[in-house]
């Protein structure tokens, strides 16, 4: 500490073990600071891809990215029954194009990764998929709310 503050010190480590411990501590500190600096530089230099869609309304009002849901799933039913204008617009788009529907979540995620396609699914399942694959992202918030419960036999 006194070395860094240019204050000097009347006593220093005299034993070999104490000098060795001090040297190891300074080397450890140097390695940690170097690793932190390298990681910080890597994080700051990586460019994030631009995503032109910020929410559901942006998705509904564009034509470059197709979008869909699981055929016969709860998300499809949500759009069928919704009375919100952007949801109605999206449902009309989807029902005219059979290719936007997939048979399961894995197929939808794969389609989103390989094509210019946005797959809409339940947020819990999407959060799991995002944890498994860093190339996925979630835009906007949750569209509707669902409550899940656990049924058990009474004891």
PDB file of C-alpha atoms in Angstrom:
ATOM      1  CA  UNK A   1       0.000   0.000   0.000  1.00  0.00           C
ATOM      2  CA  UNK A   2       2.765   2.429   0.906  1.00  0.00           C
ATOM      3  CA  UNK A   3       4.486   1.692  -2.409  1.00  0.00           C
ATOM      4  CA  UNK A   4       1.420   2.817  -4.343  1.00  0.00           C
ATOM      5  CA  UNK A   5       0.988   5.972  -2.264  1.00  0.00           C
ATOM      6  CA  UNK A   6       4.713   6.783  -2.306  1.00  0.00           C
ATOM      7  CA  UNK A   7       4.699   6.979   1.456  1.00  0.00           C
ATOM      8  CA  UNK A   8       7.486   4.584   2.255  1.00  0.00           C
ATOM      9  CA  UNK A   9       7.598   2.116   5.098  1.00  0.00           C
ATOM     10  CA  UNK A  10      10.053   1.479   7.914  1.00  0.00           C
ATOM     11  CA  UNK A  11       9.639  -2.263   7.818  1.00  0.00           C
ATOM     12  CA  UNK A  12       9.349  -4.670   4.915  1.00  0.00           C
ATOM     13  CA  UNK A  13       9.098  -8.396   4.520  1.00  0.00           C
ATOM     14  CA  UNK A  14      12.389  -9.962   5.552  1.00  0.00           C
ATOM     15  CA  UNK A  15      11.642 -13.679   5.516  1.00  0.00           C
ATOM     16  CA  UNK A  16      11.706 -15.532   2.198  1.00  0.00           C
ATOM     17  CA  UNK A  17       8.207 -16.929   2.761  1.00  0.00           C
ATOM     18  CA  UNK A  18       6.746 -13.457   3.326  1.00  0.00           C
ATOM     19  CA  UNK A  19       8.479 -12.048   0.261  1.00  0.00           C
ATOM     20  CA  UNK A  20       7.255 -15.021  -1.784  1.00  0.00           C
ATOM     21  CA  UNK A  21       3.702 -14.517  -0.542  1.00  0.00           C
ATOM     22  CA  UNK A  22       3.857 -10.809  -1.424  1.00  0.00           C
ATOM     23  CA  UNK A  23       5.171 -11.589  -4.905  1.00  0.00           C
ATOM     24  CA  UNK A  24       2.450 -14.179  -5.502  1.00  0.00           C
ATOM     25  CA  UNK A  25      -0.182 -11.684  -4.368  1.00  0.00           C
ATOM     26  CA  UNK A  26       1.076  -9.032  -6.811  1.00  0.00           C
ATOM     27  CA  UNK A  27       1.188 -11.572  -9.671  1.00  0.00           C
ATOM     28  CA  UNK A  28      -2.354 -12.727  -8.848  1.00  0.00           C
ATOM     29  CA  UNK A  29      -3.554  -9.116  -8.836  1.00  0.00           C
ATOM     30  CA  UNK A  30      -1.841  -8.450 -12.166  1.00  0.00           C
ATOM     31  CA  UNK A  31      -3.463 -11.503 -13.782  1.00  0.00           C
ATOM     32  CA  UNK A  32      -6.945 -10.593 -12.489  1.00  0.00           C
ATOM     33  CA  UNK A  33      -6.673  -6.969 -13.650  1.00  0.00           C
ATOM     34  CA  UNK A  34      -5.360  -8.101 -17.057  1.00  0.00           C
ATOM     35  CA  UNK A  35      -8.173 -10.627 -17.483  1.00  0.00           C
ATOM     36  CA  UNK A  36     -10.779  -8.038 -16.511  1.00  0.00           C
ATOM     37  CA  UNK A  37      -9.331  -5.484 -18.937  1.00  0.00           C
ATOM     38  CA  UNK A  38      -9.228  -8.013 -21.782  1.00  0.00           C
ATOM     39  CA  UNK A  39     -12.816  -9.089 -21.133  1.00  0.00           C
ATOM     40  CA  UNK A  40     -13.998  -5.485 -20.929  1.00  0.00           C
ATOM     41  CA  UNK A  41     -12.301  -4.675 -24.232  1.00  0.00           C
ATOM     42  CA  UNK A  42     -13.908  -7.718 -25.872  1.00  0.00           C
ATOM     43  CA  UNK A  43     -17.380  -6.780 -24.637  1.00  0.00           C
ATOM     44  CA  UNK A  44     -17.058  -3.163 -25.734  1.00  0.00           C
ATOM     45  CA  UNK A  45     -15.770  -3.956 -29.232  1.00  0.00           C
ATOM     46  CA  UNK A  46     -18.426  -6.536 -30.178  1.00  0.00           C
ATOM     47  CA  UNK A  47     -21.170  -4.961 -32.254  1.00  0.00           C
ATOM     48  CA  UNK A  48     -24.702  -6.014 -31.514  1.00  0.00           C
ATOM     49  CA  UNK A  49     -26.898  -6.763 -34.536  1.00  0.00           C
ATOM     50  CA  UNK A  50     -29.587  -4.211 -35.284  1.00  0.00           C
ATOM     51  CA  UNK A  51     -33.093  -5.571 -34.805  1.00  0.00           C
ATOM     52  CA  UNK A  52     -35.627  -3.372 -36.621  1.00  0.00           C
ATOM     53  CA  UNK A  53     -38.556  -4.703 -34.603  1.00  0.00           C
ATOM     54  CA  UNK A  54     -39.078  -3.463 -31.062  1.00  0.00           C
ATOM     55  CA  UNK A  55     -42.591  -4.717 -30.285  1.00  0.00           C
ATOM     56  CA  UNK A  56     -45.638  -6.491 -31.689  1.00  0.00           C
ATOM     57  CA  UNK A  57     -46.926  -3.408 -33.511  1.00  0.00           C
ATOM     58  CA  UNK A  58     -43.628  -3.093 -35.404  1.00  0.00           C
ATOM     59  CA  UNK A  59     -43.922  -6.743 -36.417  1.00  0.00           C
ATOM     60  CA  UNK A  60     -47.516  -6.271 -37.595  1.00  0.00           C
ATOM     61  CA  UNK A  61     -46.667  -3.171 -39.655  1.00  0.00           C
ATOM     62  CA  UNK A  62     -43.746  -4.569 -41.653  1.00  0.00           C
ATOM     63  CA  UNK A  63     -43.417  -7.004 -44.563  1.00  0.00           C
ATOM     64  CA  UNK A  64     -39.759  -8.125 -44.547  1.00  0.00           C
ATOM     65  CA  UNK A  65     -40.027 -10.664 -41.719  1.00  0.00           C
ATOM     66  CA  UNK A  66     -42.725 -13.325 -41.805  1.00  0.00           C
ATOM     67  CA  UNK A  67     -44.170 -14.499 -38.500  1.00  0.00           C
ATOM     68  CA  UNK A  68     -46.250 -17.338 -37.195  1.00  0.00           C
ATOM     69  CA  UNK A  69     -47.124 -19.648 -34.337  1.00  0.00           C
ATOM     70  CA  UNK A  70     -47.611 -23.308 -33.576  1.00  0.00           C
ATOM     71  CA  UNK A  71     -50.493 -24.792 -35.568  1.00  0.00           C
ATOM     72  CA  UNK A  72     -53.376 -25.512 -33.188  1.00  0.00           C
ATOM     73  CA  UNK A  73     -51.503 -24.130 -30.175  1.00  0.00           C
ATOM     74  CA  UNK A  74     -52.603 -21.698 -27.497  1.00  0.00           C
ATOM     75  CA  UNK A  75     -50.757 -18.797 -29.161  1.00  0.00           C
ATOM     76  CA  UNK A  76     -52.652 -19.417 -32.396  1.00  0.00           C
ATOM     77  CA  UNK A  77     -55.898 -19.487 -30.436  1.00  0.00           C
ATOM     78  CA  UNK A  78     -54.897 -16.241 -28.685  1.00  0.00           C
ATOM     79  CA  UNK A  79     -54.587 -14.450 -32.041  1.00  0.00           C
ATOM     80  CA  UNK A  80     -57.802 -16.026 -33.375  1.00  0.00           C
ATOM     81  CA  UNK A  81     -59.838 -14.768 -30.430  1.00  0.00           C
ATOM     82  CA  UNK A  82     -58.174 -11.386 -29.849  1.00  0.00           C
ATOM     83  CA  UNK A  83     -60.117  -8.210 -30.623  1.00  0.00           C
ATOM     84  CA  UNK A  84     -57.069  -5.898 -30.522  1.00  0.00           C
ATOM     85  CA  UNK A  85     -56.550  -4.341 -33.960  1.00  0.00           C
ATOM     86  CA  UNK A  86     -52.865  -5.268 -34.322  1.00  0.00           C
ATOM     87  CA  UNK A  87     -53.618  -8.851 -33.268  1.00  0.00           C
ATOM     88  CA  UNK A  88     -56.496  -9.057 -35.767  1.00  0.00           C
ATOM     89  CA  UNK A  89     -54.177  -7.735 -38.492  1.00  0.00           C
ATOM     90  CA  UNK A  90     -51.550 -10.328 -37.580  1.00  0.00           C
ATOM     91  CA  UNK A  91     -54.104 -13.146 -37.501  1.00  0.00           C
ATOM     92  CA  UNK A  92     -55.379 -12.165 -40.958  1.00  0.00           C
ATOM     93  CA  UNK A  93     -51.787 -12.234 -42.236  1.00  0.00           C
ATOM     94  CA  UNK A  94     -51.113 -15.647 -40.691  1.00  0.00           C
ATOM     95  CA  UNK A  95     -54.325 -17.380 -41.779  1.00  0.00           C
ATOM     96  CA  UNK A  96     -53.643 -16.421 -45.417  1.00  0.00           C
ATOM     97  CA  UNK A  97     -50.204 -18.093 -45.314  1.00  0.00           C
ATOM     98  CA  UNK A  98     -50.137 -21.699 -44.171  1.00  0.00           C
ATOM     99  CA  UNK A  99     -46.309 -21.807 -44.296  1.00  0.00           C
ATOM    100  CA  UNK A 100     -46.030 -19.532 -41.245  1.00  0.00           C
ATOM    101  CA  UNK A 101     -47.482 -22.225 -38.971  1.00  0.00           C
ATOM    102  CA  UNK A 102     -45.256 -24.958 -37.552  1.00  0.00           C
ATOM    103  CA  UNK A 103     -46.061 -28.260 -35.867  1.00  0.00           C
ATOM    104  CA  UNK A 104     -43.980 -27.820 -32.702  1.00  0.00           C
ATOM    105  CA  UNK A 105     -41.803 -25.320 -30.852  1.00  0.00           C
ATOM    106  CA  UNK A 106     -38.533 -26.917 -31.963  1.00  0.00           C
ATOM    107  CA  UNK A 107     -39.535 -26.476 -35.604  1.00  0.00           C
ATOM    108  CA  UNK A 108     -40.520 -22.842 -34.954  1.00  0.00           C
ATOM    109  CA  UNK A 109     -37.238 -22.046 -33.228  1.00  0.00           C
ATOM    110  CA  UNK A 110     -35.277 -23.706 -36.037  1.00  0.00           C
ATOM    111  CA  UNK A 111     -37.249 -21.731 -38.618  1.00  0.00           C
ATOM    112  CA  UNK A 112     -36.558 -18.487 -36.732  1.00  0.00           C
ATOM    113  CA  UNK A 113     -32.829 -19.295 -36.669  1.00  0.00           C
ATOM    114  CA  UNK A 114     -32.543 -20.286 -40.325  1.00  0.00           C
ATOM    115  CA  UNK A 115     -35.019 -17.969 -42.082  1.00  0.00           C
ATOM    116  CA  UNK A 116     -36.248 -14.386 -41.927  1.00  0.00           C
ATOM    117  CA  UNK A 117     -39.019 -15.463 -39.563  1.00  0.00           C
ATOM    118  CA  UNK A 118     -40.323 -14.478 -36.134  1.00  0.00           C
ATOM    119  CA  UNK A 119     -41.815 -17.294 -34.088  1.00  0.00           C
ATOM    120  CA  UNK A 120     -44.346 -16.382 -31.407  1.00  0.00           C
ATOM    121  CA  UNK A 121     -44.657 -18.771 -28.504  1.00  0.00           C
ATOM    122  CA  UNK A 122     -45.381 -18.851 -24.784  1.00  0.00           C
ATOM    123  CA  UNK A 123     -42.899 -16.701 -22.888  1.00  0.00           C
ATOM    124  CA  UNK A 124     -41.798 -19.447 -20.473  1.00  0.00           C
ATOM    125  CA  UNK A 125     -40.877 -21.756 -23.355  1.00  0.00           C
ATOM    126  CA  UNK A 126     -39.173 -18.893 -25.169  1.00  0.00           C
ATOM    127  CA  UNK A 127     -37.085 -17.988 -22.124  1.00  0.00           C
ATOM    128  CA  UNK A 128     -35.919 -21.605 -21.960  1.00  0.00           C
ATOM    129  CA  UNK A 129     -34.999 -21.595 -25.667  1.00  0.00           C
ATOM    130  CA  UNK A 130     -33.090 -18.313 -25.269  1.00  0.00           C
ATOM    131  CA  UNK A 131     -31.102 -19.863 -22.411  1.00  0.00           C
ATOM    132  CA  UNK A 132     -30.212 -22.789 -24.685  1.00  0.00           C
ATOM    133  CA  UNK A 133     -29.323 -20.754 -27.788  1.00  0.00           C
ATOM    134  CA  UNK A 134     -27.561 -17.383 -27.695  1.00  0.00           C
ATOM    135  CA  UNK A 135     -28.617 -16.584 -31.272  1.00  0.00           C
ATOM    136  CA  UNK A 136     -32.229 -16.077 -30.183  1.00  0.00           C
ATOM    137  CA  UNK A 137     -33.705 -12.940 -28.693  1.00  0.00           C
ATOM    138  CA  UNK A 138     -37.057 -11.880 -27.333  1.00  0.00           C
ATOM    139  CA  UNK A 139     -38.690  -8.634 -28.415  1.00  0.00           C
ATOM    140  CA  UNK A 140     -41.508  -6.760 -26.767  1.00  0.00           C
ATOM    141  CA  UNK A 141     -43.205  -7.882 -23.625  1.00  0.00           C
ATOM    142  CA  UNK A 142     -45.672 -10.596 -22.799  1.00  0.00           C
ATOM    143  CA  UNK A 143     -48.769 -10.487 -25.047  1.00  0.00           C
ATOM    144  CA  UNK A 144     -51.314 -11.981 -22.676  1.00  0.00           C
ATOM    145  CA  UNK A 145     -51.274 -13.430 -19.220  1.00  0.00           C
ATOM    146  CA  UNK A 146     -51.653 -17.038 -18.252  1.00  0.00           C
ATOM    147  CA  UNK A 147     -51.675 -18.578 -14.840  1.00  0.00           C
ATOM    148  CA  UNK A 148     -50.200 -21.986 -14.266  1.00  0.00           C
ATOM    149  CA  UNK A 149     -50.933 -24.185 -11.290  1.00  0.00           C
ATOM    150  CA  UNK A 150     -49.915 -27.599 -10.077  1.00  0.00           C
ATOM    151  CA  UNK A 151     -52.538 -30.226  -9.359  1.00  0.00           C
ATOM    152  CA  UNK A 152     -51.747 -32.736  -6.601  1.00  0.00           C
ATOM    153  CA  UNK A 153     -53.653 -35.422  -4.789  1.00  0.00           C
ATOM    154  CA  UNK A 154     -54.816 -34.371  -1.330  1.00  0.00           C
ATOM    155  CA  UNK A 155     -53.126 -36.224   1.515  1.00  0.00           C
TER     156      UNK A 155
END
